[in-house]
Amino acid sequence: MSDSLDTLDVLSRLASVIESRKGADPDQSYVARLFHKGTDTVLKKVGEEATETVMAGKDMAAEPSEAHRKALVGEFADLWFHSMVAMAHLGLNPRDVVGELARREGLSGLEEFASRSKPASGPQGA
């Protein structure tokens, strides 16, 4: 894949497949099984994959090797996949996330973080 459009195309195709598993037979589809088990299971799987990604990253940092690189890429793929399952379960899709990343493009990370930390202005309880 040579450009971001190809990447978004892959994510869009995968999102369509994931979306098509809603309501599918949980005995026939891993994603349908996750959806069937509900929000807690879907989100716990994201957390599990995030932890596995962190551990693979630590292995790669401690001992760079092709084997650790391959393992880390695999863990990131699992994390992205399960994040996409969670997004679909919660009514989001990759374009929502890419749109947010595009909105943040060119902003200082510190500036963007500070903007999220500010209390909402306006009347209390609004």
mmCIF file of C-alpha atoms in Angstrom:
data_model
loop_
_atom_site.group_PDB
_atom_site.id
_atom_site.type_symbol
_atom_site.label_atom_id
_atom_site.label_comp_id
_atom_site.label_asym_id
_atom_site.label_seq_id
_atom_site.Cartn_x
_atom_site.Cartn_y
_atom_site.Cartn_z
ATOM 1 C CA MET A 1 0.000 0.000 0.000
ATOM 2 C CA SER A 2 1.521 3.233 -1.118
ATOM 3 C CA ASP A 3 -0.763 5.954 0.183
ATOM 4 C CA SER A 4 -3.333 6.802 2.811
ATOM 5 C CA LEU A 5 -6.233 6.311 0.404
ATOM 6 C CA ASP A 6 -5.296 2.654 0.077
ATOM 7 C CA THR A 7 -5.149 2.399 3.870
ATOM 8 C CA LEU A 8 -8.567 3.988 4.269
ATOM 9 C CA ASP A 9 -9.933 1.677 1.562
ATOM 10 C CA VAL A 10 -8.696 -1.362 3.492
ATOM 11 C CA LEU A 11 -10.169 -0.031 6.726
ATOM 12 C CA SER A 12 -13.468 0.755 4.992
ATOM 13 C CA ARG A 13 -13.692 -2.730 3.492
ATOM 14 C CA LEU A 14 -12.899 -4.313 6.840
ATOM 15 C CA ALA A 15 -15.465 -2.081 8.550
ATOM 16 C CA SER A 16 -18.083 -3.258 6.046
ATOM 17 C CA VAL A 17 -17.300 -6.896 6.791
ATOM 18 C CA ILE A 18 -17.458 -6.240 10.545
ATOM 19 C CA GLU A 19 -20.760 -4.381 10.144
ATOM 20 C CA SER A 20 -22.163 -7.308 8.131
ATOM 21 C CA ARG A 21 -21.582 -9.584 11.122
ATOM 22 C CA LYS A 22 -24.153 -7.735 13.240
ATOM 23 C CA GLY A 23 -27.004 -10.154 13.732
ATOM 24 C CA ALA A 24 -25.055 -13.035 12.153
ATOM 25 C CA ASP A 25 -24.925 -16.458 13.767
ATOM 26 C CA PRO A 26 -22.480 -16.338 16.713
ATOM 27 C CA ASP A 27 -21.614 -19.987 16.044
ATOM 28 C CA GLN A 28 -20.454 -19.090 12.533
ATOM 29 C CA SER A 29 -18.544 -15.829 13.079
ATOM 30 C CA TYR A 30 -16.038 -14.687 15.684
ATOM 31 C CA VAL A 31 -17.174 -11.058 15.274
ATOM 32 C CA ALA A 32 -20.840 -12.058 15.554
ATOM 33 C CA ARG A 33 -19.926 -13.908 18.765
ATOM 34 C CA LEU A 34 -18.300 -10.749 20.172
ATOM 35 C CA PHE A 35 -21.336 -8.648 19.221
ATOM 36 C CA HIS A 36 -23.650 -11.271 20.737
ATOM 37 C CA LYS A 37 -21.732 -11.249 24.045
ATOM 38 C CA GLY A 38 -22.201 -7.501 24.351
ATOM 39 C CA THR A 39 -20.386 -4.300 25.128
ATOM 40 C CA ASP A 40 -18.336 -5.529 28.091
ATOM 41 C CA THR A 41 -16.867 -8.408 26.085
ATOM 42 C CA VAL A 42 -16.162 -6.210 23.066
ATOM 43 C CA LEU A 43 -14.417 -3.545 25.161
ATOM 44 C CA LYS A 44 -12.515 -6.040 27.316
ATOM 45 C CA LYS A 45 -11.107 -7.519 24.121
ATOM 46 C CA VAL A 46 -9.791 -4.058 23.125
ATOM 47 C CA GLY A 47 -8.135 -3.765 26.535
ATOM 48 C CA GLU A 48 -6.601 -7.224 26.225
ATOM 49 C CA GLU A 49 -5.197 -6.418 22.799
ATOM 50 C CA ALA A 50 -3.879 -3.063 24.023
ATOM 51 C CA THR A 51 -2.013 -4.819 26.834
ATOM 52 C CA GLU A 52 -0.567 -7.383 24.418
ATOM 53 C CA THR A 53 0.543 -4.532 22.140
ATOM 54 C CA VAL A 54 2.292 -2.784 25.031
ATOM 55 C CA MET A 55 4.087 -5.986 25.994
ATOM 56 C CA ALA A 56 5.188 -6.641 22.397
ATOM 57 C CA GLY A 57 6.399 -3.042 22.172
ATOM 58 C CA LYS A 58 8.466 -3.495 25.316
ATOM 59 C CA ASP A 59 9.978 -6.682 23.845
ATOM 60 C CA MET A 60 10.824 -4.836 20.621
ATOM 61 C CA ALA A 61 12.389 -1.922 22.514
ATOM 62 C CA ALA A 62 14.453 -4.235 24.708
ATOM 63 C CA GLU A 63 15.625 -6.490 21.904
ATOM 64 C CA PRO A 64 14.985 -5.221 18.367
ATOM 65 C CA SER A 65 14.668 -8.160 16.010
ATOM 66 C CA GLU A 66 12.617 -9.179 13.016
ATOM 67 C CA ALA A 67 10.711 -11.665 15.189
ATOM 68 C CA HIS A 68 9.791 -8.966 17.720
ATOM 69 C CA ARG A 69 8.907 -6.550 14.922
ATOM 70 C CA LYS A 70 6.615 -9.144 13.331
ATOM 71 C CA ALA A 71 4.991 -9.870 16.709
ATOM 72 C CA LEU A 72 4.459 -6.151 17.359
ATOM 73 C CA VAL A 73 2.895 -5.567 13.951
ATOM 74 C CA GLY A 74 0.596 -8.530 14.593
ATOM 75 C CA GLU A 75 -0.450 -7.130 17.955
ATOM 76 C CA PHE A 76 -1.134 -3.706 16.441
ATOM 77 C CA ALA A 77 -3.249 -5.424 13.768
ATOM 78 C CA ASP A 78 -5.205 -7.258 16.485
ATOM 79 C CA LEU A 79 -5.661 -3.996 18.404
ATOM 80 C CA TRP A 80 -6.862 -2.117 15.322
ATOM 81 C CA PHE A 81 -9.217 -4.963 14.390
ATOM 82 C CA HIS A 82 -10.771 -5.208 17.838
ATOM 83 C CA SER A 83 -10.983 -1.416 18.052
ATOM 84 C CA MET A 84 -12.913 -1.504 14.793
ATOM 85 C CA VAL A 85 -15.245 -4.162 16.215
ATOM 86 C CA ALA A 86 -15.820 -1.879 19.220
ATOM 87 C CA MET A 87 -16.422 1.105 16.950
ATOM 88 C CA ALA A 88 -19.013 -0.828 14.949
ATOM 89 C CA HIS A 89 -20.651 -2.076 18.127
ATOM 90 C CA LEU A 90 -20.925 1.516 19.347
ATOM 91 C CA GLY A 91 -22.112 2.989 16.030
ATOM 92 C CA LEU A 92 -18.827 4.448 14.789
ATOM 93 C CA ASN A 93 -16.604 3.695 11.812
ATOM 94 C CA PRO A 94 -13.025 4.356 10.662
ATOM 95 C CA ARG A 95 -14.051 7.529 8.824
ATOM 96 C CA ASP A 96 -15.119 9.024 12.167
ATOM 97 C CA VAL A 97 -11.660 8.408 13.610
ATOM 98 C CA VAL A 98 -9.831 9.498 10.454
ATOM 99 C CA GLY A 99 -11.925 12.669 10.469
ATOM 100 C CA GLU A 100 -10.857 13.390 14.033
ATOM 101 C CA LEU A 101 -7.208 12.748 13.174
ATOM 102 C CA ALA A 102 -7.544 15.100 10.193
ATOM 103 C CA ARG A 103 -9.056 17.743 12.478
ATOM 104 C CA ARG A 104 -6.048 17.424 14.777
ATOM 105 C CA GLU A 105 -3.527 17.501 11.942
ATOM 106 C CA GLY A 106 -1.215 20.460 12.296
ATOM 107 C CA LEU A 107 -2.175 21.113 15.925
ATOM 108 C CA SER A 108 0.448 20.904 18.612
ATOM 109 C CA GLY A 109 -0.182 17.772 20.646
ATOM 110 C CA LEU A 110 0.061 19.835 23.809
ATOM 111 C CA GLU A 111 -2.381 22.393 22.424
ATOM 112 C CA GLU A 112 -4.856 19.696 21.382
ATOM 113 C CA PHE A 113 -4.615 17.986 24.770
ATOM 114 C CA ALA A 114 -5.159 21.291 26.578
ATOM 115 C CA SER A 115 -8.286 21.965 24.502
ATOM 116 C CA ARG A 116 -9.778 18.668 25.706
ATOM 117 C CA SER A 117 -8.909 19.460 29.326
ATOM 118 C CA LYS A 118 -10.712 22.810 29.498
ATOM 119 C CA PRO A 119 -14.062 22.786 31.286
ATOM 120 C CA ALA A 120 -17.039 23.423 29.043
ATOM 121 C CA SER A 121 -18.111 27.043 29.063
ATOM 122 C CA GLY A 122 -21.688 28.046 29.537
ATOM 123 C CA PRO A 123 -24.305 27.822 32.270
ATOM 124 C CA GLN A 124 -23.968 25.045 34.827
ATOM 125 C CA GLY A 125 -26.033 21.978 33.963
ATOM 126 C CA ALA A 126 -26.376 23.016 30.327
#
